[in-house]
Coordinates of C-alpha atoms and ligand atoms in Angstrom, one line a residue:
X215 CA -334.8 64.4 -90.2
X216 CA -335.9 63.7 -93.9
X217 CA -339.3 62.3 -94.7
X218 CA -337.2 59.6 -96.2
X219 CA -335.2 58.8 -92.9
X220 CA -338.2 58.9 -90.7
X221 CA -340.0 56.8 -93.1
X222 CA -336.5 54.5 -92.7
X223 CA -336.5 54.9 -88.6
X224 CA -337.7 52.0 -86.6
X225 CA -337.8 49.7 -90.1
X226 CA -334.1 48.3 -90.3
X227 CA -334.7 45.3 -88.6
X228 CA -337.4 44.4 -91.0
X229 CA -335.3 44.6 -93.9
X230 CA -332.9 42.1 -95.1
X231 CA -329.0 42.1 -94.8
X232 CA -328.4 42.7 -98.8
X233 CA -330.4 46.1 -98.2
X234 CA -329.0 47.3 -95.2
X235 CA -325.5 46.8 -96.3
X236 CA -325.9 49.1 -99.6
X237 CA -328.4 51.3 -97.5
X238 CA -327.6 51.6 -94.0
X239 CA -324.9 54.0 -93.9
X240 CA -326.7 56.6 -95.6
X241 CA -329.7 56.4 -94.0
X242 CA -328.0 57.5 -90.9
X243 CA -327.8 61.0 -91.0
X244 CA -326.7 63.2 -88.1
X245 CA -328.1 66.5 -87.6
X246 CA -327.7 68.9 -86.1
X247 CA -323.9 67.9 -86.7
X248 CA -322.7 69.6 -90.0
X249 CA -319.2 69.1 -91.2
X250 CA -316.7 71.8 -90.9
X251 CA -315.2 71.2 -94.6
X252 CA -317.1 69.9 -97.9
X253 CA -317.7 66.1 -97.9
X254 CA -317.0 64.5 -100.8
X255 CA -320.4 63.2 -102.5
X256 CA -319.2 59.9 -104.3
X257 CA -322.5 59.9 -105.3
X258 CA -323.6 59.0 -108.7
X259 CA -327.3 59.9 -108.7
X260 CA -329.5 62.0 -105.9
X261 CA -333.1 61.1 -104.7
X262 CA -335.5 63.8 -104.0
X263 CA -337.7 63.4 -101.6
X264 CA -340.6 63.6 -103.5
X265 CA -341.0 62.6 -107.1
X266 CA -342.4 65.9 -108.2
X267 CA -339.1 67.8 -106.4
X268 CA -337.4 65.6 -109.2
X269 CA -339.0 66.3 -112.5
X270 CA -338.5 70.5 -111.4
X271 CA -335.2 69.9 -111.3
X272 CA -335.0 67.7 -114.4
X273 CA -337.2 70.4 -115.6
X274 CA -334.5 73.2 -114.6
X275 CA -337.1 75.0 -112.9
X276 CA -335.0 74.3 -109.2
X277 CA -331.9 74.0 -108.6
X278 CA -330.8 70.2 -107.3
X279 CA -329.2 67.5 -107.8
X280 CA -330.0 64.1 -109.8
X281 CA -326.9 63.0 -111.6
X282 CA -323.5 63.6 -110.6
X283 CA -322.4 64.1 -114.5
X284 CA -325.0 66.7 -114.3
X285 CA -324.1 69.0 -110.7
X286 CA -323.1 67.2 -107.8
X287 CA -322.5 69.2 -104.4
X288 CA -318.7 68.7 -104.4
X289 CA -317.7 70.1 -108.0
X290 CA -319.9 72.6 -107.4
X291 CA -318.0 73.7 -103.9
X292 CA -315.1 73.8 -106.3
X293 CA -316.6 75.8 -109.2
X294 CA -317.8 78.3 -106.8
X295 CA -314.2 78.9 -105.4
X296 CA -312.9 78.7 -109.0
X297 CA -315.3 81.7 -109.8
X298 CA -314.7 84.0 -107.5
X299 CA -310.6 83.5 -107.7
X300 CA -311.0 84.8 -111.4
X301 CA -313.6 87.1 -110.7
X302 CA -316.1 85.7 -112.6
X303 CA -320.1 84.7 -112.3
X304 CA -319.5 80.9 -113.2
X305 CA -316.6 78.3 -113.3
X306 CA -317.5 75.0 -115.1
X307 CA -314.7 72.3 -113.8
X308 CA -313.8 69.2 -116.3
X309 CA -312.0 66.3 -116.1
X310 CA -308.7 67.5 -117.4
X311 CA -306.8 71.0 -118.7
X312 CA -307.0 70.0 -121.9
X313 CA -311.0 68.4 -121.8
X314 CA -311.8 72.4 -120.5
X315 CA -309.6 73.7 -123.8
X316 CA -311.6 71.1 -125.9
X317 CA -314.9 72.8 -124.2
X318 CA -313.8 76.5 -125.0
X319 CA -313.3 75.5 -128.6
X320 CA -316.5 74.1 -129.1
X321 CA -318.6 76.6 -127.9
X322 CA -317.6 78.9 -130.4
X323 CA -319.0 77.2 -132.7
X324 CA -316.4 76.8 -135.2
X325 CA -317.4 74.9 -138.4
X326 CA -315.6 74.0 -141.5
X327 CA -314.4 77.1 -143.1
X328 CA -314.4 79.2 -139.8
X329 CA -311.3 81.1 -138.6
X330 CA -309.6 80.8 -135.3
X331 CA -306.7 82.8 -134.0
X332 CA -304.2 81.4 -132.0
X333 CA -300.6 82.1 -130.5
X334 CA -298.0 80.3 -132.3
X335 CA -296.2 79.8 -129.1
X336 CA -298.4 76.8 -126.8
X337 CA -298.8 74.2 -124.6
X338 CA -297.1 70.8 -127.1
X339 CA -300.7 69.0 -126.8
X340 CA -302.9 72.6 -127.3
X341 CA -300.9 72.3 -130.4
X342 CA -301.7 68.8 -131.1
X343 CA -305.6 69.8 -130.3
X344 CA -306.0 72.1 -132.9
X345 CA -304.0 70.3 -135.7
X346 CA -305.6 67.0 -135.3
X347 CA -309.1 67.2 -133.9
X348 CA -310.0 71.1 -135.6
X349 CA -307.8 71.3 -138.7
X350 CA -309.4 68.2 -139.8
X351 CA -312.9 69.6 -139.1
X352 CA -311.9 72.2 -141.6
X353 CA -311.6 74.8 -139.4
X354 CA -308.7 77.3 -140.8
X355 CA -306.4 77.9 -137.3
X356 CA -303.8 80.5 -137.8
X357 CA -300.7 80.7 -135.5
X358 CA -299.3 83.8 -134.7
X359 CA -296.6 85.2 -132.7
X360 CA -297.8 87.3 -130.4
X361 CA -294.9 89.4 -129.5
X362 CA -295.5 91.2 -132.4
X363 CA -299.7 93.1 -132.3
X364 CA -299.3 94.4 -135.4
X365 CA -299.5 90.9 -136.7
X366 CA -303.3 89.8 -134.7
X367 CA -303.8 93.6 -136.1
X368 CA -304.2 92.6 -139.8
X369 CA -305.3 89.0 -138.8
X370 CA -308.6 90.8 -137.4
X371 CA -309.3 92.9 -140.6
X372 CA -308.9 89.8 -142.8
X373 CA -312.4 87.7 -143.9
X374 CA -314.4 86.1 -142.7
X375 CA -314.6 87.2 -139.2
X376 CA -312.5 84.9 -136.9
X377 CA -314.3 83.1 -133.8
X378 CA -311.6 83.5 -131.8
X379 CA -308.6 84.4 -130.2
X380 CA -306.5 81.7 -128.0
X381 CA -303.8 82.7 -125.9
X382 CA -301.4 81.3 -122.7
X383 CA -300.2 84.7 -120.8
X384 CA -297.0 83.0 -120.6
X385 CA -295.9 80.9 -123.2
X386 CA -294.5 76.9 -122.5
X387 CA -291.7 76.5 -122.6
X388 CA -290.0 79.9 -123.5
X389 CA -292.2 82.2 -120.7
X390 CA -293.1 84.8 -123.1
X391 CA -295.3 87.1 -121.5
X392 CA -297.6 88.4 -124.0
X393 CA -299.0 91.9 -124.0
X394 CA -303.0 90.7 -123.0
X395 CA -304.7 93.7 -122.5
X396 CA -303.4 95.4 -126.1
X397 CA -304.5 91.9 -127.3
X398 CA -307.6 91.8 -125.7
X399 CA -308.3 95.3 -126.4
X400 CA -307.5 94.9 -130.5
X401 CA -310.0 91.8 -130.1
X402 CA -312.9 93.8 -128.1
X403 CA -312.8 96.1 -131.0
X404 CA -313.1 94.1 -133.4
X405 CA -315.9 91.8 -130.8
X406 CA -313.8 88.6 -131.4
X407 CA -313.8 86.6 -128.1
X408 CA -310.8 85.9 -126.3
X409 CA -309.8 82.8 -124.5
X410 CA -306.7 82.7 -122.3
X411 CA -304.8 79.8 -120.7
X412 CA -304.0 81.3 -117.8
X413 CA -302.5 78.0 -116.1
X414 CA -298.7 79.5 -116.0
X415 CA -300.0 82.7 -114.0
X416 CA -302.4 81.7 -112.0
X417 CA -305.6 84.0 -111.0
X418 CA -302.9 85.4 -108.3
X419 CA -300.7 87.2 -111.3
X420 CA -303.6 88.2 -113.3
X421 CA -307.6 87.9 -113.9
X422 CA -308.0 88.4 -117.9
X423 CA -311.7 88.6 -117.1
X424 CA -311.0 91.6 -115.7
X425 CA -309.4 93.0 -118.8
X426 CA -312.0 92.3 -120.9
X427 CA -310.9 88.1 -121.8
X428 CA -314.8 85.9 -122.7
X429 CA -313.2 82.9 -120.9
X430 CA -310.6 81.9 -118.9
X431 CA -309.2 78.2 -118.6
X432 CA -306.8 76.4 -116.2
X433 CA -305.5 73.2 -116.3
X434 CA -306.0 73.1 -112.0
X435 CA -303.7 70.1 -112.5
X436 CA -301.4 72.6 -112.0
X437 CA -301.0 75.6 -109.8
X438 CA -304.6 75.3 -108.5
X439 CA -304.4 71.7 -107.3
X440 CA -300.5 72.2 -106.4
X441 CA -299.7 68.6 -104.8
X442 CA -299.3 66.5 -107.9
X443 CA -302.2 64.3 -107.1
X444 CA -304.7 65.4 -109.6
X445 CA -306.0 65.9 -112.8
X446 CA -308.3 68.6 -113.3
X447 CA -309.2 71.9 -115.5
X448 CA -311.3 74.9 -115.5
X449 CA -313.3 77.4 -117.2
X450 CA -314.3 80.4 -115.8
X451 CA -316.6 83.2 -117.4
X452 CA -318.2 86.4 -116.6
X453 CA -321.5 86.0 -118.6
X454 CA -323.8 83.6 -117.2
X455 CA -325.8 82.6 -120.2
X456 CA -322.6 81.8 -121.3
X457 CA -321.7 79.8 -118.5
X458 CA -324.9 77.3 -118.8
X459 CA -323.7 77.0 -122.1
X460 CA -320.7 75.5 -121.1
X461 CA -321.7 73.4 -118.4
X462 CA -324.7 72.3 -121.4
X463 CA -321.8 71.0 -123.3
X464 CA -320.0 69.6 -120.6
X465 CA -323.4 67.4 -119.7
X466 CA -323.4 66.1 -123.2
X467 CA -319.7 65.7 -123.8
X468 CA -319.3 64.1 -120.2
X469 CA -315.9 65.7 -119.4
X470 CA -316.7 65.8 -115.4
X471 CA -314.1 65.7 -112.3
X472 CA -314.5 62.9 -110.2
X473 CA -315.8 64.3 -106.7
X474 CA -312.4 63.3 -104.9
X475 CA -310.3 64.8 -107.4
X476 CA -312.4 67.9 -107.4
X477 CA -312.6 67.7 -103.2
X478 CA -308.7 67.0 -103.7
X479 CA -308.4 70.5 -106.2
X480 CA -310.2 72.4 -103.3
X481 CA -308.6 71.6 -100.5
X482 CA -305.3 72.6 -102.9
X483 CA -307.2 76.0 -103.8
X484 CA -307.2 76.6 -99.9
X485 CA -303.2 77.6 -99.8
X486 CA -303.1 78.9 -103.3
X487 CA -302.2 82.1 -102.3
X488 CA -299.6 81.0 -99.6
X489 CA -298.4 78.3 -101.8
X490 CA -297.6 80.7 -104.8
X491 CA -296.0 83.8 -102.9
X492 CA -293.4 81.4 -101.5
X493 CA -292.8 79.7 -105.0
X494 CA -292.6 83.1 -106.9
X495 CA -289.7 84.5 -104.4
X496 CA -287.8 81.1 -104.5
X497 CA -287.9 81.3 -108.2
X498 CA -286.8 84.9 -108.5
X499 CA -283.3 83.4 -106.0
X500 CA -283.0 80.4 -108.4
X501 CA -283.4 82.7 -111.6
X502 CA -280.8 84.9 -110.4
X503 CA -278.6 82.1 -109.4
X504 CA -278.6 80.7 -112.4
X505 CA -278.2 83.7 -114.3
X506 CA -275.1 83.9 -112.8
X507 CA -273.6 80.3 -113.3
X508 CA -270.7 80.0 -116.0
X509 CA -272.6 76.7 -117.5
X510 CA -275.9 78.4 -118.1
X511 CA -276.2 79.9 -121.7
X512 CA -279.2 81.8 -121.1
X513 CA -282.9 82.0 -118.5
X514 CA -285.4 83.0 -119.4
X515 CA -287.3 84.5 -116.1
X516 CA -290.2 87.3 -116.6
X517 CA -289.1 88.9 -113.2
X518 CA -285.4 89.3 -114.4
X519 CA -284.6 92.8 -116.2
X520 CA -282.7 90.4 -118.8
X521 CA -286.0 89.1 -119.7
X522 CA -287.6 91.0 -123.3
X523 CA -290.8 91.1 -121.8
X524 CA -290.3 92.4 -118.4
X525 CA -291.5 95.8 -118.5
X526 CA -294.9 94.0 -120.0
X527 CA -294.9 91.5 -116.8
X528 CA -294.3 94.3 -114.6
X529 CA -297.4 96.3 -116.2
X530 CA -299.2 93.0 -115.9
X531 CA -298.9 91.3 -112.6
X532 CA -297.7 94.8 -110.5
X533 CA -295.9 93.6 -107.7
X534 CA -297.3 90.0 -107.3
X535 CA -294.6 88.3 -108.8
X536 CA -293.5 86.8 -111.9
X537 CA -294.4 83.2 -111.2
X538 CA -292.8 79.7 -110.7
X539 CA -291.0 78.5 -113.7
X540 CA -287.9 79.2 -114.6
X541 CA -286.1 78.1 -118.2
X542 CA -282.5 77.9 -119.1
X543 CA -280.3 76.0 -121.6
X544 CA -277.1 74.9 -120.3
X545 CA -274.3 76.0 -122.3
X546 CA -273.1 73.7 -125.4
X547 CA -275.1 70.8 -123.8
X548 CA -276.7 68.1 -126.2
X549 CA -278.9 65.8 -125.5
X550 CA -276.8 63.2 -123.5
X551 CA -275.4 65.9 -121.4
X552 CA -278.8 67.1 -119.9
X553 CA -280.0 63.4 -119.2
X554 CA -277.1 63.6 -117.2
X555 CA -277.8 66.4 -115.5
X556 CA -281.2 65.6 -114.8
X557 CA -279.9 62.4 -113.2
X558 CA -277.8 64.1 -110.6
X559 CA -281.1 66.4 -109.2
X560 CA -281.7 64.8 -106.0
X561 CA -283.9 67.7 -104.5
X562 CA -285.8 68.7 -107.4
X563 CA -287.7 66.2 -109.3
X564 CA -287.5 65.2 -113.2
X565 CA -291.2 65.2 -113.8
X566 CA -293.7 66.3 -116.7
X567 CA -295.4 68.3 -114.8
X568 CA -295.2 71.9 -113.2
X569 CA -296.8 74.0 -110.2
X570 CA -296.4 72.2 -107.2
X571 CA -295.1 72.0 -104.0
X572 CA -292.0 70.1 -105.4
X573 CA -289.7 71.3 -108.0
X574 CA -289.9 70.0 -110.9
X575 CA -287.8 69.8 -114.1
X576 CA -289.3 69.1 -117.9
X577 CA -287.4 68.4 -121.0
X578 CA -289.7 69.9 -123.5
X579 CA -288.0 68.2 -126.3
X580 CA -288.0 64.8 -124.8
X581 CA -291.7 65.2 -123.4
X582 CA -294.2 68.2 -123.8
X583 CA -293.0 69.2 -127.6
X584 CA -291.6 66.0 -128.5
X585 CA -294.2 64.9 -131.2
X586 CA -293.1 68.6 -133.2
X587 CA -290.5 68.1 -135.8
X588 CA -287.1 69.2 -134.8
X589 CA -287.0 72.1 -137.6
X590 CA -290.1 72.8 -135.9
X591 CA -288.8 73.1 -132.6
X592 CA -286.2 74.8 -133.5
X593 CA -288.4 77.6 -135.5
X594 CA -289.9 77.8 -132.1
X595 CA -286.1 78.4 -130.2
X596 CA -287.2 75.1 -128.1
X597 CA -283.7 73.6 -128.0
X598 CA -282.0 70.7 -127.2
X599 CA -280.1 72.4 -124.2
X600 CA -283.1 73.7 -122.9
X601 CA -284.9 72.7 -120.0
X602 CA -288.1 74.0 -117.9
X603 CA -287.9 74.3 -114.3
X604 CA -291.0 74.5 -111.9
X605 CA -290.3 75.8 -108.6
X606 CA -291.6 74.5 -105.5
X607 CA -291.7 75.3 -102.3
X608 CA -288.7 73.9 -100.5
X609 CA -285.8 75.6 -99.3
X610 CA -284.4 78.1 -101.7
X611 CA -280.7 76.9 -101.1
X612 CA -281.1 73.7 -101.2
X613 CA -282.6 73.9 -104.6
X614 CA -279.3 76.2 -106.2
X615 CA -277.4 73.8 -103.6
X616 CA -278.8 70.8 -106.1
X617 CA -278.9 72.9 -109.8
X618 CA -275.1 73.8 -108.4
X619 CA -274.2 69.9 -108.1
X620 CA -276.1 68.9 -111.0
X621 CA -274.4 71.6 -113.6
X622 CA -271.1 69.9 -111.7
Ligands
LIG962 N1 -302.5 74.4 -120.6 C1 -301.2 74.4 -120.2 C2 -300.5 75.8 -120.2 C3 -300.5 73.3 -119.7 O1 -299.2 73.4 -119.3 C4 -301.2 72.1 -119.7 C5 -300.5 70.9 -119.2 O2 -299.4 70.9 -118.9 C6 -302.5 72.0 -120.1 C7 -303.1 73.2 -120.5 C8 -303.3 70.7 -120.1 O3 -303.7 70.4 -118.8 P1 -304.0 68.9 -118.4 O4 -302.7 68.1 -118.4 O5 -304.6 69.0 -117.0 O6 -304.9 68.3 -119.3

C-alpha cells in the first residue's frame, strides 16, 4: 500500500463527510487485485507521492503522470496499441481525425510563403482545412492528382522546397488507390516528408511507415474505433524525437481524447483485425453484386478487375483485401431519386460516417463535399448519382437482399 494510503488508514473516521465523499473511493485501493483490462483514469490531474517525484516529472526527467492533457495512463494504453499496429516508435492520440491532420500540418512548420503538396482528391473537410485555416496563413497549397507521378515529379523540382506531401491511400469518395510507394519514394529523394491519411485502409491493408511515409494519421473514429460511438484520431511516427514533438504540440494546442473515448477506441482496436477481414469479403460480394445490377451505372471497388487502379491495390495490400467501402452511381438518378433510395434501406444505415460494424451509406454531395461548388464537384467526378457505401459486418445477403429492394 502507498505511503499515501497508509497515511489515510485508520484516519477516515476523523475526517468529515464532505472529504470522504470526494476522497473515499480512491483511497481504497486493492492490491494485490489488478484488473484484467485498462481502467479508464477519468482522472484530471495525478499526485505523486512525494513532492520531489513531481517536479522530476514536471521536469521530464521521469516518466509520470500530473495532468491528464499532458499523459494520462488510459490514452497512453491506446497510443501504445496504436504504435505498434503501424509499426511505429510513437502514436500521439487527439481528440478528433481532423484535430490529428491539424497537428501534422503544424509541425512542419509551414509559414507564409511555404509550399505544401497535396492530393487534389480528399476527405470534403481536409479540403476545407487547408483552404480556410492554411491558405489564409499564406501558405501556397497545391492540389494535385495523384494518378498521374509525373505531375508531384515536376512539383518537387519547383522552388522553394515544399514542406510536404499529403495524401489518403484511397481517395473519399471515388476509392482511388494511389500509387504510395512511387510517391513516397519520388518524395524520399527529394527528402520532402510525407504524411498519409491512412483512415480508408487501415494499418491491416498497408503500414506507409514501412514504405518510407514521416507520419501516418487516422481518424480512429473510423475503422479503429469500429462501433460508431467515438470520436478520435491518430498520429503515428517512426522517429521519436519527432514524436515528442507532436505530443509537445498537442500539450499546447490541447487536442486530447477523453479517457473513455480513448478506453472506448481500445477496446474497438481489440477486434480490428477480425472486424475488417469479415467487412473486406462482404464488400468484395456486395461490389460484385452490384456490378452486376441493371440500375447501377458504374462501382468503383479496388478489389474488382474493373477498377483503374487494381493492379496498384493488388501490389499494395497483397492478399489482405481491398477494404470496406464500396461506391456506385445509380443509373440516370438525380437527386430526388437517391433520397428515395436511401429511404427504402432498412438494413444498412443512411449515416455520415464509415467503418463500422453497420453499413453505412453517405451522399457525398449532400454531406461530406457539400460545401464544394457543384462545378467543382463535378471536376472531381463526385456526382449527383453517386453514393458511398461502408460495409459492415452483417450478413452479406441481407445487405444485396436490401441494395436489391432499395434500387426497386
Ligand atoms: N480523414 C478521412 C479520410 C476521413 O474520412 C475523415 C472523416 O470522415 C477524417 C479524416 C476526419 O476524421 P474525424 O471525423 O474523426 O475528425
Amino acid at each position: 500500500m502507498s505511503e499515501r494510503n497508509s497515511r489515510w488508514k485508520g484516519k477516515k473516521q476523523t475526517f468529515r463527510l464532505e472529504t470522504l465523499q470526494v476522497h473515499a473511493a480512491e483511497r481504497l485501493k486493492m492490491p494485490p487485485f489488478h484488473p484484467t483490462t485498462v481502467p479508464i483514469y477519468a482522472a484530471t490531474a495525478f499526485e505523486s507521492e512525494r513532492a520531489a517525484t513531481l517536479d522530476q516529472i514536471f521536469a521530464g526527467k521521469i516518466p509520470g503522470y500530473v495532468y491528464s492533457r499532458h499523459a494520462n495512463p488510459t490514452i497512453e494504453a491506446l497510443e501504445e496499441t496504436l504504435a505498434v499496429l503501424d509499426h511505429g516508435t510513437t502514436a500521439i492520440a487527439f481528440a478528433s481525425g481532423m484535430a490529428a491532420l491539424h497537428a501534422a500540418f503544424l509541425s512542419l512548420k509551414l509559414s507564409p510563403g511555404t509550399r505544401l503538396l497535396s492530393s487534389r482528391d480528399l476527405y470534403g473537410a481536409t479540403y476545407i482545412l487547408f483552404n480556410s485555416l492554411l491558405a489564409p496563413f499564406g501558405v501556397q497549397i497545391e492540389f494535385l492528382d495523384l494518378r498521374d507521378t509525373g505531375l508531384l515529379r515536376a512539383a518537387l523540382t519547383k522552388k522553394p522546397r515544399p514542406k510536404g506531401l499529403f495524401l489518403e491511400v484511397m481517395t473519399n469518395p471515388l476509392l482511388h488507390v494511389i500509387d504510395v510507394q512511387s510517391a513516397i519514394e519520388l518524395c524520399k529523394r527529394a527528402r520532402i516528408p510525407v504524411i498519409v491519411d491512412n483512415t480508408f485502409a487501415t494499418p491491416m491493408l498497408t503500414k506507409p511507415l514501412e514504405l518510407g511515409a514521416a507520419m501516418v494519421v487516422h481518424s480512429s473514429t473510423k475503422y479503429l474505433g469500429g462501433h460508431g460511438d467515438v470520436t478520435g484520431g491518430v498520429i503515428v511516427v517512426e522517429d521519436r524525437q519527432q514524436g515528442a514533438a507532436l505530443r509537445a504540440l498537442r500539450k499546447i494546442t490541447g487536442a486530447v481524447p477523453s479517457p473513455f473515448d480513448s478506453w472506448l477506441t481500445l477496446r474497438g482496436v481489440k477486434t480490428l483485425s477480425l472486424r475488417t477481414s469479415r467487412i473486406f469479403q462482404n464488400a468484395s460480394v456486395v461490389a460484385s453484386f452490384l456490378e452486376n445490377h441493371p440500375r447501377i451505372e458504374r462501382v468503383r471497388y479496388p478489389g474488382l478487375p474493373s477498377h483503374p487502379h487494381h493492379s496498384i491495390a493488388r501490389r499494395l495490400f497483397g492478399k489482405r483485401g481491398y477494404g470496406g467501402l464500396v461506391t456506385f452511381q445509380i443509373r440516370n438518378a438525380d437527386k430526388r431519386q437517391v433520397l428515395c433510395f436511401m429511404d427504402r434501406l432498412t438494413v444498412i444505415n443512411s449515416a455520415t460516417t464509415l467503418g463500422d460494424i453497420y453499413s453505412e451509406l453517405l451522399y457525398p454531395a449532400i454531406s461530406s463535399h457539400r460545401d464544394l461548388s457543384p462545378a467543382h464537384r463535378r471536376s472531381l467526378q463526385i456526382d449527383d448519382n453517386l453514393v458511398r457505401l461502408s460495409v459492415g459486418i452483417e450478413h452479406k445477403d441481407d445487405l444485396t437482399e436490401d441494395l436489391s429492394q432499395a434500387l426497386g
